[in-house]
PDB file of C-alpha atoms in Angstrom:
ATOM      1  CA  MET A   1       1.165  -8.960 -19.588  1.00 33.00           C
ATOM      2  CA  LEU A   2       0.275  -5.638 -17.930  1.00 33.00           C
ATOM      3  CA  ALA A   3       0.693  -7.216 -14.489  1.00 38.00           C
ATOM      4  CA  ALA A   4       4.181  -8.402 -15.449  1.00 35.00           C
ATOM      5  CA  GLY A   5       5.064  -4.898 -16.634  1.00 35.00           C
ATOM      6  CA  VAL A   6       3.778  -3.351 -13.434  1.00 35.00           C
ATOM      7  CA  ALA A   7       5.660  -5.903 -11.339  1.00 37.00           C
ATOM      8  CA  ALA A   8       8.869  -5.272 -13.284  1.00 34.00           C
ATOM      9  CA  ALA A   9       8.509  -1.510 -12.924  1.00 36.00           C
ATOM     10  CA  ALA A  10       7.820  -1.896  -9.206  1.00 38.00           C
ATOM     11  CA  ALA A  11      10.928  -4.041  -8.800  1.00 37.00           C
ATOM     12  CA  LEU A  12      12.984  -1.473 -10.682  1.00 32.00           C
ATOM     13  CA  THR A  13      11.457   1.273  -8.576  1.00 38.00           C
ATOM     14  CA  ALA A  14      12.477  -0.453  -5.356  1.00 40.00           C
ATOM     15  CA  ALA A  15      15.902  -1.418  -6.677  1.00 38.00           C
ATOM     16  CA  CYS A  16      16.677   2.097  -7.871  1.00 37.00           C
ATOM     17  CA  GLY A  17      15.579   3.709  -4.629  1.00 41.00           C
ATOM     18  CA  TYR A  18      12.922   5.776  -6.380  1.00 40.00           C
ATOM     19  CA  SER A  19      11.233   8.015  -3.821  1.00 42.00           C
ATOM     20  CA  GLY A  20       7.821   7.905  -5.489  1.00 45.00           C
ATOM     21  CA  ASP A  21       7.751  11.652  -6.013  1.00 45.00           C
ATOM     22  CA  PRO A  22       6.678  12.341  -9.607  1.00 45.00           C
ATOM     23  CA  ALA A  23       9.159  15.220  -9.659  1.00 45.00           C
ATOM     24  CA  ASP A  24      12.091  12.963  -8.657  1.00 44.00           C
ATOM     25  CA  GLU A  25      14.518  12.707 -11.541  1.00 43.00           C
ATOM     26  CA  SER A  26      17.629  12.913  -9.349  1.00 40.00           C
ATOM     27  CA  GLU A  27      20.598  10.611  -9.623  1.00 42.00           C
ATOM     28  CA  GLY A  28      19.393   9.083 -12.893  1.00 42.00           C
ATOM     29  CA  VAL A  29      16.270   7.567 -11.334  1.00 36.00           C
ATOM     30  CA  THR A  30      13.506   6.988 -13.854  1.00 41.00           C
ATOM     31  CA  ASN A  31      10.181   8.626 -13.060  1.00 39.00           C
ATOM     32  CA  PHE A  32       8.015   5.489 -12.946  1.00 46.00           C
ATOM     33  CA  ALA A  33       4.973   7.507 -11.850  1.00 45.00           C
ATOM     34  CA  SER A  34       4.768   8.823 -15.397  1.00 46.00           C
ATOM     35  CA  ILE A  35       4.568   5.308 -16.897  1.00 63.00           C
ATOM     36  CA  ILE A  36       2.532   3.419 -14.264  1.00 78.00           C
ATOM     37  CA  GLU A  37      -1.048   4.438 -13.643  1.00 87.00           C
ATOM     38  CA  LEU A  38      -2.040   3.216 -10.195  1.00 92.00           C
ATOM     39  CA  SER A  39      -5.613   2.606  -9.135  1.00 94.00           C
ATOM     40  CA  GLU A  40      -7.444   5.092  -6.957  1.00 94.00           C
ATOM     41  CA  PHE A  41     -10.533   4.597  -4.795  1.00 96.00           C
ATOM     42  CA  SER A  42     -13.078   7.248  -3.853  1.00 95.00           C
ATOM     43  CA  SER A  43     -14.027   5.732  -0.484  1.00 96.00           C
ATOM     44  CA  ILE A  44     -12.870   3.130   2.013  1.00 94.00           C
ATOM     45  CA  GLY A  45     -16.041   1.205   1.142  1.00 94.00           C
ATOM     46  CA  ASP A  46     -14.995   1.003  -2.518  1.00 97.00           C
ATOM     47  CA  LEU A  47     -11.502  -0.165  -1.516  1.00 96.00           C
ATOM     48  CA  TYR A  48     -12.988  -2.762   0.857  1.00 95.00           C
ATOM     49  CA  ASP A  49     -15.400  -4.033  -1.830  1.00 96.00           C
ATOM     50  CA  ALA A  50     -12.536  -4.410  -4.331  1.00 96.00           C
ATOM     51  CA  ALA A  51     -10.407  -6.276  -1.766  1.00 95.00           C
ATOM     52  CA  ASP A  52     -13.395  -8.435  -0.832  1.00 94.00           C
ATOM     53  CA  ALA A  53     -13.947  -9.379  -4.474  1.00 95.00           C
ATOM     54  CA  ALA A  54     -10.244 -10.195  -4.846  1.00 93.00           C
ATOM     55  CA  VAL A  55      -9.512 -12.129  -1.646  1.00 89.00           C
ATOM     56  CA  GLY A  56     -12.811 -12.579   0.176  1.00 90.00           C
ATOM     57  CA  CYS A  57     -12.757 -10.375   3.250  1.00 90.00           C
ATOM     58  CA  GLY A  58     -14.049 -12.193   6.313  1.00 81.00           C
ATOM     59  CA  GLU A  59     -17.346 -11.809   8.090  1.00 81.00           C
ATOM     60  CA  GLY A  60     -17.297 -10.792  11.748  1.00 74.00           C
ATOM     61  CA  ILE A  61     -13.757  -9.429  11.851  1.00 80.00           C
ATOM     62  CA  THR A  62     -12.845  -8.607  15.442  1.00 76.00           C
ATOM     63  CA  ALA A  63      -9.389  -7.142  14.857  1.00 79.00           C
ATOM     64  CA  GLU A  64      -8.882  -3.435  15.406  1.00 79.00           C
ATOM     65  CA  SER A  65      -7.151  -1.249  12.828  1.00 80.00           C
ATOM     66  CA  VAL A  66      -3.798   0.267  13.699  1.00 77.00           C
ATOM     67  CA  GLU A  67      -4.651   3.944  13.270  1.00 75.00           C
ATOM     68  CA  PHE A  68      -2.566   7.079  13.242  1.00 70.00           C
ATOM     69  CA  THR A  69      -3.122  10.759  12.627  1.00 69.00           C
ATOM     70  CA  PHE A  70      -0.810  13.003  10.690  1.00 64.00           C
ATOM     71  CA  ASP A  71      -1.047  16.465   9.206  1.00 66.00           C
ATOM     72  CA  ILE A  72      -4.263  17.094  11.199  1.00 70.00           C
ATOM     73  CA  TYR A  73      -6.351  14.329   9.694  1.00 72.00           C
ATOM     74  CA  THR A  74      -6.783  10.597  10.124  1.00 80.00           C
ATOM     75  CA  PRO A  75      -6.903   8.378   7.014  1.00 89.00           C
ATOM     76  CA  GLU A  76      -9.848   5.988   6.642  1.00 91.00           C
ATOM     77  CA  TYR A  77      -9.297   2.380   7.740  1.00 91.00           C
ATOM     78  CA  ALA A  78     -10.961  -0.997   7.304  1.00 92.00           C
ATOM     79  CA  MET A  79      -9.948  -4.517   8.234  1.00 92.00           C
ATOM     80  CA  CYS A  80     -10.464  -7.032   5.412  1.00 92.00           C
ATOM     81  CA  THR A  81      -9.361  -9.982   7.544  1.00 89.00           C
ATOM     82  CA  ASP A  82      -8.080 -10.217  11.102  1.00 87.00           C
ATOM     83  CA  SER A  83      -4.655  -9.200   9.819  1.00 87.00           C
ATOM     84  CA  LEU A  84      -5.157  -7.446   6.433  1.00 91.00           C
ATOM     85  CA  GLN A  85      -5.583  -3.712   6.941  1.00 91.00           C
ATOM     86  CA  LEU A  86      -6.776  -1.319   4.233  1.00 95.00           C
ATOM     87  CA  VAL A  87      -5.971   2.394   4.424  1.00 93.00           C
ATOM     88  CA  LEU A  88      -7.384   5.173   2.227  1.00 94.00           C
ATOM     89  CA  TYR A  89      -5.726   8.593   2.089  1.00 92.00           C
ATOM     90  CA  GLN A  90      -7.062  11.941   0.891  1.00 87.00           C
ATOM     91  CA  SER A  91      -4.284  12.263  -1.696  1.00 84.00           C
ATOM     92  CA  TRP A  92      -1.205  10.722  -3.282  1.00 82.00           C
ATOM     93  CA  THR A  93       0.951  13.087  -1.213  1.00 83.00           C
ATOM     94  CA  ASP A  94      -0.475  11.784   2.065  1.00 83.00           C
ATOM     95  CA  ARG A  95      -0.111   8.170   0.906  1.00 85.00           C
ATOM     96  CA  GLU A  96       3.504   8.887  -0.009  1.00 84.00           C
ATOM     97  CA  LYS A  97       4.301  10.254   3.473  1.00 82.00           C
ATOM     98  CA  VAL A  98       3.141   6.994   5.034  1.00 82.00           C
ATOM     99  CA  HIS A  99       4.949   4.990   2.324  1.00 81.00           C
ATOM    100  CA  GLU A 100       8.226   6.590   3.399  1.00 82.00           C
ATOM    101  CA  ARG A 101       7.561   5.845   7.083  1.00 79.00           C
ATOM    102  CA  ILE A 102       6.770   2.189   6.375  1.00 78.00           C
ATOM    103  CA  VAL A 103       9.803   1.711   4.112  1.00 78.00           C
ATOM    104  CA  GLN A 104      12.097   3.161   6.801  1.00 78.00           C
ATOM    105  CA  GLY A 105      10.997   0.158   8.811  1.00 71.00           C
ATOM    106  CA  GLY A 106      10.963  -0.806  12.401  1.00 64.00           C
ATOM    107  CA  GLU A 107      10.567  -3.989  14.356  1.00 64.00           C
ATOM    108  CA  ASN A 108       6.865  -4.329  13.449  1.00 66.00           C
ATOM    109  CA  SER A 109       7.139  -3.342   9.785  1.00 71.00           C
ATOM    110  CA  PRO A 110       5.632  -5.696   7.223  1.00 77.00           C
ATOM    111  CA  ASP A 111       7.849  -7.503   4.687  1.00 79.00           C
ATOM    112  CA  GLY A 112       6.101  -5.485   2.025  1.00 85.00           C
ATOM    113  CA  PHE A 113       2.786  -3.913   1.182  1.00 90.00           C
ATOM    114  CA  ALA A 114       0.378  -3.153  -1.631  1.00 93.00           C
ATOM    115  CA  GLU A 115      -0.211   0.432  -2.669  1.00 93.00           C
ATOM    116  CA  GLY A 116      -2.103   2.428  -5.224  1.00 94.00           C
ATOM    117  CA  GLU A 117      -2.563   6.102  -5.938  1.00 92.00           C
ATOM    118  CA  ASN A 118      -4.289   6.830  -2.610  1.00 93.00           C
ATOM    119  CA  TRP A 119      -4.334   3.541  -0.670  1.00 95.00           C
ATOM    120  CA  HIS A 120      -2.319   0.856   1.111  1.00 93.00           C
ATOM    121  CA  ALA A 121      -3.047  -2.747   2.015  1.00 94.00           C
ATOM    122  CA  PHE A 122      -0.737  -4.579   4.382  1.00 88.00           C
ATOM    123  CA  GLU A 123      -0.614  -7.434   6.823  1.00 87.00           C
ATOM    124  CA  LEU A 124      -0.358  -6.457  10.458  1.00 83.00           C
ATOM    125  CA  PRO A 125       2.239  -8.439  12.442  1.00 78.00           C
ATOM    126  CA  ARG A 126      -0.121 -11.060  13.845  1.00 76.00           C
ATOM    127  CA  PRO A 127       0.070 -14.861  14.033  1.00 74.00           C
ATOM    128  CA  GLU A 128      -2.728 -15.224  11.468  1.00 74.00           C
ATOM    129  CA  ALA A 129      -1.055 -12.955   8.889  1.00 74.00           C
ATOM    130  CA  ALA A 130      -1.249 -14.125   5.287  1.00 73.00           C
ATOM    131  CA  ASP A 131       1.694 -15.040   3.130  1.00 79.00           C
ATOM    132  CA  PRO A 132       3.246 -11.868   1.609  1.00 81.00           C
ATOM    133  CA  ALA A 133       2.627 -13.437  -1.827  1.00 85.00           C
ATOM    134  CA  ASP A 134      -1.121 -13.119  -1.144  1.00 88.00           C
ATOM    135  CA  VAL A 135      -0.785  -9.377  -0.541  1.00 90.00           C
ATOM    136  CA  GLN A 136       1.425  -9.120  -3.626  1.00 91.00           C
ATOM    137  CA  SER A 137      -1.353 -10.776  -5.682  1.00 93.00           C
ATOM    138  CA  LEU A 138      -3.879  -8.403  -4.121  1.00 94.00           C
ATOM    139  CA  ALA A 139      -1.753  -5.453  -5.264  1.00 95.00           C
ATOM    140  CA  GLU A 140      -2.004  -6.647  -8.865  1.00 94.00           C
ATOM    141  CA  GLU A 141      -5.719  -7.408  -8.639  1.00 95.00           C
ATOM    142  CA  LEU A 142      -6.475  -3.941  -7.260  1.00 96.00           C
ATOM    143  CA  GLY A 143      -4.375  -2.175  -9.905  1.00 95.00           C
ATOM    144  CA  GLY A 144      -1.564  -1.245  -7.546  1.00 95.00           C
ATOM    145  CA  VAL A 145       2.005  -2.344  -6.976  1.00 93.00           C
ATOM    146  CA  TRP A 146       3.838  -4.485  -4.424  1.00 91.00           C
ATOM    147  CA  VAL A 147       6.531  -2.676  -2.454  1.00 89.00           C
ATOM    148  CA  GLN A 148       9.154  -5.039  -1.000  1.00 86.00           C
ATOM    149  CA  ILE A 149      10.753  -3.650   2.171  1.00 82.00           C
ATOM    150  CA  GLY A 150      13.518  -6.096   2.920  1.00 67.00           C
ATOM    151  CA  GLY A 151      14.944  -9.397   1.826  1.00 54.00           C
ATOM    152  CA  THR A 152      14.034 -10.816  -1.536  1.00 48.00           C
ATOM    153  CA  ASP A 153      10.884 -10.410  -3.572  1.00 47.00           C
ATOM    154  CA  SER A 154       8.599 -13.419  -3.316  1.00 44.00           C
TER     155      SER A 154
END
């Protein structure tokens, strides 16, 4: 029941164009951050362990993370599978900056991604990438939400 409520709120969030900023009450947009409590992890190891318990991260992953630096620090990264990347940020604000960049899209943007208070999980554009529905399920299992970028929600 809670998962359905979170999914519905996430769909409304995306449909309404909610920016994710808890202070955003502009243009009649509901502040979903005040009604949805997203999960938070204290380390990349904790995020990896939770993802591993949910989807079974692979042994001997050879894929490299796609890393970036912004605002003078680099988030923490881990690869759960050869295509599923986990990212942990120092704060909600930093996670939100990357959220906006991903949603703006580009030719290598994912169809959607999972996010929580201070983390993201998304499939890198690789031949072995999982079905977006698998990442959507992971979002629910980790206490986050699925953010659909384009097309229809699966």
